[in-house]
Structures are given as C-alpha cells and as structure tokens.
C-alpha cells in the first residue's frame, strides 16, 4: 500500500526487508510439506533477494518517521549525499578554520566571519585595519559605520556548500 502510493518511510522499508528476509524460510517449510498442492504458491513466492540487499545496503536502520527529516539513506551509499552531510556536520568548523587562516595571513586579530540573510557569509574587518589588506584579495560586499564586509572566492564556495547541503540532501534522499 504505502510503497505503491509513495508514502513509504525508512522504517517501513526496514520492516519490509525484515518480512522479505523470511521468504526463503517459508519456501523451505512449504517444500518440506509439499505434496503438489502448493506448487503454484512456490512459483509465485519470490524471495526478491535483490530488493532485500538494496534495502539492507541503502536504508538507515534508525531512519526517522518523516522522510523529509533526512538521514534515511546510510552514510557511504551515495557520494553526493555524503558530501552534503559532510558540509552540514563540518561547515562551522570549516568557517572557523578559514577565519583563523585569514587572521594569520592579514595579521588582523579582530577579523571575523559572519552571516546575514541578505549578504550571506562575509569577512568583517574594522575600518582601522583596512590598510592592512592585500590589494585585490577581497571583494567589498557592504560598508558599515565602523567596518567593511568582504567576500573571497573561497568563502563563497564554502557558503554554497553549506547552504545547499541541507536542502539538497533531503531532496536527494
């Protein structure tokens, strides 16, 4: 029912796999007692090993009830999905590492990476430190009273990975 209507969730698939895993045992029991009257049933009783193996390989045993929550597909099953999950799990760490790298390269101790919905991720540098910037490395994004906000190609790529990750991972699943 649910599979046919497209309303199946990960837990339903795990239960389906558990049930299908019993088909070979049922076939053996029928073969043991069969006197010919069960031949039609044996022909139709397909153990669908490929489907059982696919569910076992792909579906997370602890899948949530709502498929839109993600985490239905196991890690390692799909490379693109693994990349999205890596961005969701490690995005903040990547930003912290980029911030530390930029501080070291510029010598600006109060350089920070921030985020807002309008401009996305940015590197904020106080006006008193603008003279320390390497020419052409940063693209100005916003001017504030006491600071300037910039982007770099590396920051834009991290932003793309992080912001796409959650939406696309659920979509891919």
Short mmCIF file of C-alpha atoms in Angstrom, two decimals:
data_model
loop_
_atom_site.label_atom_id
_atom_site.label_comp_id
_atom_site.label_asym_id
_atom_site.label_seq_id
_atom_site.Cartn_x
_atom_site.Cartn_y
_atom_site.Cartn_z
CA UNK A 1 0.00 0.00 0.00
CA UNK A 2 2.38 2.73 1.15
CA UNK A 3 5.07 1.77 -1.37
CA UNK A 4 2.54 1.94 -4.22
CA UNK A 5 1.24 5.35 -3.06
CA UNK A 6 4.73 6.79 -2.48
CA UNK A 7 4.11 7.42 1.22
CA UNK A 8 6.62 4.87 2.49
CA UNK A 9 9.25 5.95 5.03
CA UNK A 10 12.59 4.45 6.03
CA UNK A 11 11.17 2.45 8.91
CA UNK A 12 8.53 0.95 6.63
CA UNK A 13 11.30 -0.20 4.30
CA UNK A 14 13.24 -1.77 7.18
CA UNK A 15 10.09 -3.65 8.23
CA UNK A 16 9.54 -4.73 4.62
CA UNK A 17 13.11 -6.04 4.47
CA UNK A 18 12.62 -7.95 7.74
CA UNK A 19 9.48 -9.56 6.35
CA UNK A 20 11.06 -10.39 2.99
CA UNK A 21 14.02 -12.00 4.74
CA UNK A 22 11.57 -14.65 5.98
CA UNK A 23 10.50 -15.71 2.46
CA UNK A 24 13.33 -18.28 1.96
CA UNK A 25 12.45 -19.92 5.30
CA UNK A 26 8.77 -20.04 4.35
CA UNK A 27 9.68 -21.57 0.96
CA UNK A 28 11.75 -24.26 2.69
CA UNK A 29 8.88 -25.11 5.03
CA UNK A 30 6.47 -25.40 2.10
CA UNK A 31 8.91 -27.58 0.14
CA UNK A 32 9.19 -29.85 3.20
CA UNK A 33 5.44 -30.46 3.41
CA UNK A 34 4.51 -30.08 -0.26
CA UNK A 35 2.64 -32.92 -1.92
CA UNK A 36 1.95 -30.99 -5.13
CA UNK A 37 -0.90 -28.83 -3.88
CA UNK A 38 1.47 -25.93 -3.06
CA UNK A 39 3.33 -25.82 -6.40
CA UNK A 40 1.56 -22.66 -7.60
CA UNK A 41 2.41 -20.87 -4.36
CA UNK A 42 6.08 -21.87 -4.61
CA UNK A 43 6.30 -20.48 -8.14
CA UNK A 44 4.81 -17.13 -7.03
CA UNK A 45 6.70 -16.87 -3.74
CA UNK A 46 9.69 -14.84 -4.92
CA UNK A 47 12.35 -14.15 -2.26
CA UNK A 48 13.39 -10.89 -4.05
CA UNK A 49 16.97 -11.09 -2.78
CA UNK A 50 17.97 -8.00 -4.79
CA UNK A 51 15.38 -5.84 -3.05
CA UNK A 52 16.34 -7.19 0.38
CA UNK A 53 20.02 -6.49 -0.35
CA UNK A 54 19.26 -2.99 -1.64
CA UNK A 55 17.25 -2.06 1.45
CA UNK A 56 19.96 -3.52 3.72
CA UNK A 57 22.68 -1.59 1.89
CA UNK A 58 20.90 1.74 1.45
CA UNK A 59 18.41 2.34 4.26
CA UNK A 60 19.48 3.54 7.70
CA UNK A 61 18.27 1.22 10.47
CA UNK A 62 17.40 4.28 12.60
CA UNK A 63 15.60 6.16 9.83
CA UNK A 64 13.18 8.85 11.06
CA UNK A 65 9.44 8.51 10.57
CA UNK A 66 9.32 11.60 8.35
CA UNK A 67 11.32 11.17 5.17
CA UNK A 68 11.68 14.97 4.96
CA UNK A 69 13.89 14.88 8.08
CA UNK A 70 16.66 13.23 6.06
CA UNK A 71 19.03 10.56 7.38
CA UNK A 72 17.05 7.80 5.65
CA UNK A 73 19.93 6.73 3.40
CA UNK A 74 23.03 5.23 5.04
CA UNK A 75 26.34 7.07 5.01
CA UNK A 76 28.56 5.70 2.26
CA UNK A 77 25.72 4.72 -0.07
CA UNK A 78 25.75 7.88 -2.23
CA UNK A 79 28.85 10.06 -2.69
CA UNK A 80 26.91 13.28 -3.33
CA UNK A 81 24.76 12.74 -0.25
CA UNK A 82 27.90 12.08 1.82
CA UNK A 83 29.36 15.38 0.58
CA UNK A 84 26.22 17.27 1.63
CA UNK A 85 26.21 15.62 5.05
CA UNK A 86 29.89 16.45 5.50
CA UNK A 87 29.09 20.11 4.83
CA UNK A 88 26.19 20.04 7.32
CA UNK A 89 28.32 18.40 10.02
CA UNK A 90 31.55 20.33 9.45
CA UNK A 91 30.50 23.67 7.96
CA UNK A 92 31.04 25.66 11.16
CA UNK A 93 34.48 24.09 11.61
CA UNK A 94 35.42 24.97 8.02
CA UNK A 95 34.40 28.59 8.62
CA UNK A 96 36.39 28.74 11.87
CA UNK A 97 39.46 27.37 10.07
CA UNK A 98 39.08 29.91 7.26
CA UNK A 99 38.70 32.72 9.82
CA UNK A 100 41.89 31.62 11.61
CA UNK A 101 43.75 31.39 8.29
CA UNK A 102 42.62 34.88 7.22
CA UNK A 103 43.59 36.33 10.61
CA UNK A 104 47.05 34.82 10.32
CA UNK A 105 47.57 35.94 6.71
CA UNK A 106 46.40 39.52 7.33
CA UNK A 107 47.65 39.96 10.89
CA UNK A 108 44.21 41.36 11.81
CA UNK A 109 43.29 39.85 15.17
CA UNK A 110 39.66 41.02 15.19
CA UNK A 111 38.83 39.82 11.65
CA UNK A 112 35.70 37.73 11.80
CA UNK A 113 33.47 35.72 9.54
CA UNK A 114 29.77 36.38 9.96
CA UNK A 115 26.49 35.69 8.24
CA UNK A 116 23.27 37.50 7.44
CA UNK A 117 20.37 36.52 5.20
CA UNK A 118 20.83 39.39 2.78
CA UNK A 119 24.55 39.08 2.03
CA UNK A 120 25.29 35.53 3.14
CA UNK A 121 28.70 34.83 4.68
CA UNK A 122 31.19 37.68 4.84
CA UNK A 123 34.56 38.63 6.29
CA UNK A 124 34.24 41.69 8.53
CA UNK A 125 37.21 43.99 9.05
CA UNK A 126 37.15 47.15 11.14
CA UNK A 127 37.95 50.39 9.32
CA UNK A 128 41.09 50.86 11.42
CA UNK A 129 42.50 47.65 9.88
CA UNK A 130 41.62 48.27 6.23
CA UNK A 131 45.14 49.48 5.43
CA UNK A 132 46.49 46.01 6.31
CA UNK A 133 44.55 44.31 3.50
CA UNK A 134 46.25 42.87 0.46
CA UNK A 135 45.05 44.68 -2.67
CA UNK A 136 42.63 42.64 -4.80
CA UNK A 137 42.27 39.68 -2.44
CA UNK A 138 38.91 40.72 -1.02
CA UNK A 139 35.76 41.82 -2.81
CA UNK A 140 33.87 44.55 -0.91
CA UNK A 141 30.29 43.50 -0.17
CA UNK A 142 28.98 46.02 2.38
CA UNK A 143 30.13 49.19 4.12
CA UNK A 144 29.14 49.79 7.75
CA UNK A 145 29.83 52.73 10.05
CA UNK A 146 32.88 51.12 11.69
CA UNK A 147 33.69 48.19 9.41
CA UNK A 148 33.71 46.78 5.90
CA UNK A 149 32.41 43.40 4.85
CA UNK A 150 34.12 41.39 2.15
CA UNK A 151 33.92 38.07 0.37
CA UNK A 152 36.52 35.84 -1.26
CA UNK A 153 36.07 33.02 -3.78
CA UNK A 154 36.95 30.51 -1.06
CA UNK A 155 34.30 31.92 1.30
CA UNK A 156 31.68 31.93 -1.49
CA UNK A 157 32.41 28.26 -2.22
CA UNK A 158 32.06 27.34 1.46
CA UNK A 159 28.82 29.30 1.59
CA UNK A 160 27.48 27.42 -1.42
CA UNK A 161 28.38 24.04 0.08
CA UNK A 162 26.92 24.83 3.50
CA UNK A 163 23.69 26.48 2.35
CA UNK A 164 22.94 23.90 -0.35
CA UNK A 165 23.75 20.93 1.84
CA UNK A 166 20.63 20.62 3.96
CA UNK A 167 18.13 21.37 1.22
CA UNK A 168 19.79 19.19 -1.38
CA UNK A 169 20.49 16.27 0.95
CA UNK A 170 16.81 15.91 1.83
CA UNK A 171 15.89 16.41 -1.83
CA UNK A 172 18.40 13.73 -2.90
CA UNK A 173 17.13 11.26 -0.33
#
